[in-house]
């Protein structure tokens, strides 16, 4: 039996059903008790980032479990050592969502820098307005601005490619895959924070990156700068961010991910200098087909005795 915790795309549901008996959830994440109960006896689990896959879950699934296929590139929802201890393969979906996530990152960079939502709100409020030389001024990306990319992996590089078309200079923190001959300056985090006009986060959430952007890091940023996060909410200390945005430590933020997801800190909702979207970085129709298809392909690999194509462990 293959337990699919939430409905995938129609194509991927048909593909997974072709592999054998399927127990499928609905559109919404299952409650914890239901998640544990429905996993029992599964040989494979296809899950999303909203399910916590820990030792309790793995034990509830039982000894038949061979693979947990996460429909996401990030896998901070999975206790990988606990899976490895039990001989369970874990897979993710790298590579297929880089473009979509980079596109949304650029949308947030542009919207937060150029105050797109301030303009939208102004018009919707029916406030009388007229063009003026001092009206709704924002950060000029193409006037020599610098973008700092924290996490220069696949998605960070996809953002850099797009940003170069906007004439942004690129700084990045060191990564395991060294840059080729593309124009990027690799610097340490403090230097990146101090020199960037826009800081964009693309590292995974790990114990080492939790609250990487805290009060101290925000204080290093320019007062005119913009912080963008399309990675994981926990990388930013949201309370420190709210204070920084309120007091002018930084100018604006664009956030697709939140610390207490799906809850959003109410203080963020009150701030006019934040653009927020509900974790839609990979929400393109083609991208979601590819993510779901890759997760199902990993299950097919493992159930047929082959190595999964995108393993985590
Ligand atoms: C991922 O793949 O990790 C994304 O956050 C889901 O869109």
Short mmCIF file of C-alpha atoms and ligand atoms in Angstrom, two decimals:
data_model
loop_
_atom_site.label_atom_id
_atom_site.label_comp_id
_atom_site.label_asym_id
_atom_site.label_seq_id
_atom_site.Cartn_x
_atom_site.Cartn_y
_atom_site.Cartn_z
CA UNK A 1 0.00 0.00 0.00
CA UNK A 2 1.17 3.51 -0.85
CA UNK A 3 -0.03 6.25 1.46
CA UNK A 4 -0.37 9.62 -0.28
CA UNK A 5 -1.00 12.10 2.52
CA UNK A 6 -2.55 14.81 0.31
CA UNK A 7 -3.97 14.86 -3.19
CA UNK A 8 -1.30 15.35 -5.84
CA UNK A 9 -1.95 16.59 -9.37
CA UNK A 10 -4.34 14.41 -11.40
CA UNK A 11 -1.49 13.07 -13.54
CA UNK A 12 0.60 12.12 -10.51
CA UNK A 13 -2.41 10.50 -8.80
CA UNK A 14 -2.92 8.34 -11.90
CA UNK A 15 0.80 7.47 -11.91
CA UNK A 16 0.83 6.48 -8.27
CA UNK A 17 -2.36 4.39 -8.63
CA UNK A 18 -0.63 2.50 -11.45
CA UNK A 19 1.98 1.37 -8.92
CA UNK A 20 -0.48 -0.46 -6.66
CA UNK A 21 -3.03 0.06 -3.90
CA UNK A 22 -3.20 3.68 -2.79
CA UNK A 23 -4.59 5.24 0.37
CA UNK A 24 -5.04 8.93 -0.43
CA UNK A 25 -5.74 11.93 1.73
CA UNK A 26 -7.61 15.04 0.61
CA UNK A 27 -6.67 18.60 -0.27
CA UNK A 28 -5.92 19.59 3.32
CA UNK A 29 -3.17 18.18 5.53
CA UNK A 30 -4.38 15.27 7.69
CA UNK A 31 -4.66 15.78 11.46
CA UNK A 32 -1.80 14.11 13.31
CA UNK A 33 -3.89 11.18 14.60
CA UNK A 34 -5.22 10.50 11.11
CA UNK A 35 -1.73 10.74 9.61
CA UNK A 36 -0.39 8.13 12.02
CA UNK A 37 -3.39 5.83 11.61
CA UNK A 38 -3.44 5.93 7.82
CA UNK A 39 0.29 5.26 7.48
CA UNK A 40 0.03 1.86 9.13
CA UNK A 41 1.29 -0.91 6.87
CA UNK A 42 2.42 1.41 4.05
CA UNK A 43 5.40 0.38 1.86
CA UNK A 44 5.72 3.93 0.59
CA UNK A 45 4.57 7.34 1.74
CA UNK A 46 4.25 10.39 -0.49
CA UNK A 47 4.04 13.44 1.78
CA UNK A 48 4.32 17.20 1.67
CA UNK A 49 6.13 19.73 3.84
CA UNK A 50 3.03 20.08 6.05
CA UNK A 51 3.47 16.56 7.50
CA UNK A 52 5.96 15.93 10.31
CA UNK A 53 7.70 12.66 9.51
CA UNK A 54 9.44 11.71 12.75
CA UNK A 55 10.22 8.56 14.73
CA UNK A 56 6.63 8.34 15.96
CA UNK A 57 5.34 8.43 12.39
CA UNK A 58 7.88 5.92 11.13
CA UNK A 59 6.98 3.53 13.96
CA UNK A 60 3.28 4.00 13.25
CA UNK A 61 3.88 3.11 9.60
CA UNK A 62 5.69 -0.03 10.65
CA UNK A 63 8.44 -2.29 9.30
CA UNK A 64 7.09 -2.57 5.74
CA UNK A 65 7.92 1.06 5.05
CA UNK A 66 10.63 1.41 2.38
CA UNK A 67 10.46 5.01 1.22
CA UNK A 68 9.18 8.45 2.20
CA UNK A 69 8.96 10.71 -0.85
CA UNK A 70 8.64 14.38 0.06
CA UNK A 71 6.96 16.61 -2.52
CA UNK A 72 9.41 19.45 -1.82
CA UNK A 73 13.09 20.14 -2.15
CA UNK A 74 13.32 21.15 1.52
CA UNK A 75 13.02 18.26 3.96
CA UNK A 76 13.21 19.92 7.36
CA UNK A 77 9.81 18.26 8.07
CA UNK A 78 11.53 14.85 8.05
CA UNK A 79 13.74 13.30 10.72
CA UNK A 80 16.19 11.82 8.23
CA UNK A 81 18.43 10.07 10.81
CA UNK A 82 15.34 8.35 12.28
CA UNK A 83 14.40 7.14 8.78
CA UNK A 84 17.94 5.98 8.04
CA UNK A 85 18.07 4.06 11.34
CA UNK A 86 14.97 2.18 10.25
CA UNK A 87 16.29 1.51 6.75
CA UNK A 88 13.75 3.86 5.15
CA UNK A 89 14.82 5.84 2.08
CA UNK A 90 13.94 9.53 2.00
CA UNK A 91 13.67 11.44 -1.26
CA UNK A 92 12.97 15.08 -2.20
CA UNK A 93 12.33 17.02 -5.42
CA UNK A 94 15.44 19.07 -6.26
CA UNK A 95 15.96 20.81 -9.58
CA UNK A 96 12.38 20.96 -10.81
CA UNK A 97 11.26 24.06 -8.91
CA UNK A 98 14.30 26.32 -9.22
CA UNK A 99 12.83 28.51 -11.97
CA UNK A 100 9.41 28.92 -10.37
CA UNK A 101 10.88 29.78 -6.96
CA UNK A 102 13.34 32.21 -8.52
CA UNK A 103 10.48 33.84 -10.45
CA UNK A 104 8.50 34.41 -7.26
CA UNK A 105 11.63 35.70 -5.52
CA UNK A 106 12.01 38.32 -8.25
CA UNK A 107 8.32 39.22 -7.90
CA UNK A 108 8.83 39.85 -4.17
CA UNK A 109 12.08 41.74 -4.74
CA UNK A 110 10.39 43.99 -7.28
CA UNK A 111 7.17 44.44 -5.30
CA UNK A 112 8.93 45.24 -2.01
CA UNK A 113 11.58 47.48 -3.60
CA UNK A 114 9.22 49.49 -5.77
CA UNK A 115 6.31 49.63 -3.28
CA UNK A 116 3.87 47.97 -5.65
CA UNK A 117 1.40 47.15 -2.87
CA UNK A 118 1.56 50.67 -1.43
CA UNK A 119 0.52 51.92 -4.86
CA UNK A 120 -2.20 49.31 -5.15
CA UNK A 121 -3.58 50.18 -1.69
CA UNK A 122 -3.48 53.89 -2.45
CA UNK A 123 -5.67 53.49 -5.51
CA UNK A 124 -8.06 51.01 -3.91
CA UNK A 125 -8.58 53.37 -0.97
CA UNK A 126 -9.89 55.91 -3.49
CA UNK A 127 -7.49 58.49 -2.01
CA UNK A 128 -7.11 61.41 -4.42
CA UNK A 129 -3.63 61.30 -5.98
CA UNK A 130 -1.58 62.97 -8.63
CA UNK A 131 1.86 62.16 -10.05
CA UNK A 132 4.62 63.89 -8.07
CA UNK A 133 8.43 63.92 -7.96
CA UNK A 134 8.44 62.68 -4.34
CA UNK A 135 5.60 60.20 -4.59
CA UNK A 136 6.07 56.52 -3.54
CA UNK A 137 9.81 56.48 -4.02
CA UNK A 138 11.46 53.09 -3.68
CA UNK A 139 14.73 51.29 -4.19
CA UNK A 140 16.14 51.55 -7.73
CA UNK A 141 17.35 48.08 -8.61
CA UNK A 142 18.89 49.09 -11.90
CA UNK A 143 20.80 52.09 -10.52
CA UNK A 144 23.73 50.08 -9.24
CA UNK A 145 21.97 48.10 -6.51
CA UNK A 146 23.52 44.96 -5.04
CA UNK A 147 21.70 41.70 -4.38
CA UNK A 148 23.07 39.43 -1.64
CA UNK A 149 22.15 35.77 -2.04
CA UNK A 150 22.39 33.69 1.12
CA UNK A 151 22.67 30.10 -0.11
CA UNK A 152 24.16 29.99 -3.59
CA UNK A 153 22.69 26.65 -4.60
CA UNK A 154 20.36 25.84 -7.49
CA UNK A 155 17.62 28.30 -6.54
CA UNK A 156 20.07 31.02 -5.48
CA UNK A 157 21.80 30.72 -8.86
CA UNK A 158 18.47 30.87 -10.71
CA UNK A 159 17.71 34.11 -8.84
CA UNK A 160 21.16 35.46 -9.73
CA UNK A 161 20.57 34.76 -13.46
CA UNK A 162 17.33 36.72 -13.38
CA UNK A 163 18.82 39.52 -11.26
CA UNK A 164 21.67 40.07 -13.73
CA UNK A 165 19.04 41.03 -16.31
CA UNK A 166 18.04 43.83 -13.90
CA UNK A 167 21.69 44.99 -13.75
CA UNK A 168 21.99 43.99 -10.10
CA UNK A 169 25.48 43.26 -8.81
CA UNK A 170 25.55 39.87 -7.10
CA UNK A 171 27.13 38.88 -3.81
CA UNK A 172 26.70 35.39 -2.37
CA UNK A 173 27.74 33.43 0.67
CA UNK A 174 30.07 30.46 0.08
CA UNK A 175 28.33 27.26 -1.02
CA UNK A 176 29.32 23.62 -1.47
CA UNK A 177 29.13 24.02 -5.27
CA UNK A 178 31.70 26.72 -6.10
CA UNK A 179 30.64 29.25 -8.73
CA UNK A 180 31.83 28.83 -12.29
CA UNK A 181 32.84 31.89 -14.27
CA UNK A 182 29.59 33.79 -13.67
CA UNK A 183 29.92 37.32 -12.23
CA UNK A 184 29.37 36.81 -8.51
CA UNK A 185 31.46 37.85 -5.54
CA UNK A 186 31.59 35.27 -2.76
CA UNK A 187 31.72 36.94 0.67
CA UNK A 188 30.99 36.04 4.28
CA UNK A 189 27.50 36.65 5.67
CA UNK A 190 28.36 39.82 7.61
CA UNK A 191 29.94 41.43 4.53
CA UNK A 192 26.94 40.41 2.42
CA UNK A 193 24.49 41.93 4.92
CA UNK A 194 26.46 45.17 5.11
CA UNK A 195 26.91 45.65 1.36
CA UNK A 196 23.60 44.44 -0.08
CA UNK A 197 20.58 46.54 -1.00
CA UNK A 198 18.47 43.39 -1.24
CA UNK A 199 19.18 40.25 0.77
CA UNK A 200 17.49 37.08 -0.50
CA UNK A 201 17.51 33.81 1.46
CA UNK A 202 17.96 30.47 -0.33
CA UNK A 203 19.58 28.18 2.23
CA UNK A 204 17.86 25.15 3.76
CA UNK A 205 16.47 25.31 7.31
CA UNK A 206 18.82 23.35 9.57
CA UNK A 207 19.79 23.75 13.23
CA UNK A 208 22.69 25.87 11.92
CA UNK A 209 20.51 28.27 9.88
CA UNK A 210 17.58 28.64 12.33
CA UNK A 211 17.35 32.39 13.09
CA UNK A 212 20.39 33.07 10.91
CA UNK A 213 18.75 36.43 10.31
CA UNK A 214 18.28 37.69 13.85
CA UNK A 215 18.42 41.11 15.49
CA UNK A 216 22.20 41.25 15.13
CA UNK A 217 22.11 40.32 11.44
CA UNK A 218 19.31 42.79 10.70
CA UNK A 219 21.30 45.55 12.41
CA UNK A 220 24.11 44.95 9.89
CA UNK A 221 21.81 45.60 6.94
CA UNK A 222 21.39 49.04 5.35
CA UNK A 223 18.37 51.08 6.54
CA UNK A 224 17.27 51.30 2.89
CA UNK A 225 17.56 47.55 2.31
CA UNK A 226 14.99 44.87 1.56
CA UNK A 227 14.92 41.32 2.95
CA UNK A 228 13.29 38.56 0.88
CA UNK A 229 12.61 35.03 2.12
CA UNK A 230 11.29 32.30 -0.17
CA UNK A 231 13.19 29.51 1.65
CA UNK A 232 11.89 28.63 5.13
CA UNK A 233 10.33 30.88 7.75
CA UNK A 234 12.53 29.62 10.58
CA UNK A 235 15.66 31.11 8.99
CA UNK A 236 14.42 34.54 10.12
CA UNK A 237 13.69 35.55 13.70
CA UNK A 238 10.28 37.02 12.87
CA UNK A 239 9.97 39.02 16.09
CA UNK A 240 13.28 40.71 15.38
CA UNK A 241 12.17 41.32 11.79
CA UNK A 242 8.92 42.99 12.88
CA UNK A 243 10.87 45.33 15.15
CA UNK A 244 13.40 46.07 12.40
CA UNK A 245 10.63 46.91 9.93
CA UNK A 246 8.76 49.04 12.47
CA UNK A 247 11.78 51.04 13.57
CA UNK A 248 13.44 51.57 10.19
CA UNK A 249 16.41 49.23 10.77
CA UNK A 250 15.58 47.94 7.26
CA UNK A 251 13.15 49.41 4.73
CA UNK A 252 10.98 46.51 3.59
CA UNK A 253 10.54 42.76 3.30
CA UNK A 254 9.03 40.25 0.90
CA UNK A 255 8.04 37.00 2.59
CA UNK A 256 6.65 33.78 1.12
CA UNK A 257 7.37 31.67 4.21
CA UNK A 258 6.72 32.13 7.93
CA UNK A 259 8.01 30.80 11.22
CA UNK A 260 4.68 29.45 12.47
CA UNK A 261 3.24 28.45 9.10
CA UNK A 262 0.36 28.37 8.29
CA UNK A 263 -0.12 31.03 10.98
CA UNK A 264 1.27 34.41 10.08
CA UNK A 265 2.50 36.70 12.86
CA UNK A 266 -0.35 39.29 13.12
CA UNK A 267 2.23 42.07 13.54
CA UNK A 268 3.45 41.39 9.98
CA UNK A 269 -0.09 41.81 8.66
CA UNK A 270 -0.23 45.30 10.15
CA UNK A 271 2.95 46.51 8.43
CA UNK A 272 2.68 48.38 5.14
CA UNK A 273 6.31 47.73 4.21
CA UNK A 274 5.94 43.94 3.93
CA UNK A 275 4.74 42.02 0.90
CA UNK A 276 3.48 38.57 1.89
CA UNK A 277 2.43 35.52 -0.09
CA UNK A 278 1.29 32.11 1.23
CA UNK A 279 4.29 29.82 0.43
CA UNK A 280 3.63 29.80 -3.31
CA UNK A 281 7.25 29.75 -4.50
CA UNK A 282 6.79 26.54 -6.46
CA UNK A 283 3.10 27.03 -7.27
CA UNK A 284 3.32 26.96 -11.06
CA UNK A 285 1.19 24.38 -12.86
CA UNK A 286 4.12 22.84 -14.75
CA UNK A 287 6.37 22.93 -11.69
CA UNK A 288 3.82 21.20 -9.48
CA UNK A 289 3.38 18.45 -12.12
CA UNK A 290 7.14 17.97 -12.10
CA UNK A 291 7.41 17.92 -8.29
CA UNK A 292 4.56 15.42 -7.87
CA UNK A 293 5.84 13.35 -10.81
CA UNK A 294 9.35 13.21 -9.37
CA UNK A 295 8.07 12.12 -5.95
CA UNK A 296 6.06 9.30 -7.54
CA UNK A 297 9.04 8.30 -9.71
CA UNK A 298 11.15 7.98 -6.56
CA UNK A 299 8.52 5.67 -5.07
CA UNK A 300 8.47 3.59 -8.27
CA UNK A 301 12.27 3.33 -8.17
CA UNK A 302 12.39 2.07 -4.60
CA UNK A 303 9.43 -0.32 -4.91
CA UNK A 304 11.05 -1.87 -7.98
CA UNK A 305 14.30 -2.42 -6.10
CA UNK A 306 16.23 0.41 -7.77
CA UNK A 307 17.96 3.35 -6.14
CA UNK A 308 15.75 6.46 -5.99
CA UNK A 309 16.72 9.15 -8.48
CA UNK A 310 16.80 12.02 -5.97
CA UNK A 311 17.76 10.49 -2.61
CA UNK A 312 18.27 12.41 0.61
CA UNK A 313 19.78 9.53 2.60
C1 LIG B 1 10.10 23.21 -1.31
O1 LIG B 1 10.08 22.46 -2.30
O2 LIG B 1 10.85 23.01 -0.36
C2 LIG B 1 9.18 24.36 -1.33
O3 LIG B 1 9.20 25.13 -0.19
C3 LIG B 1 7.77 23.88 -1.62
O4 LIG B 1 7.33 24.73 -2.59
#
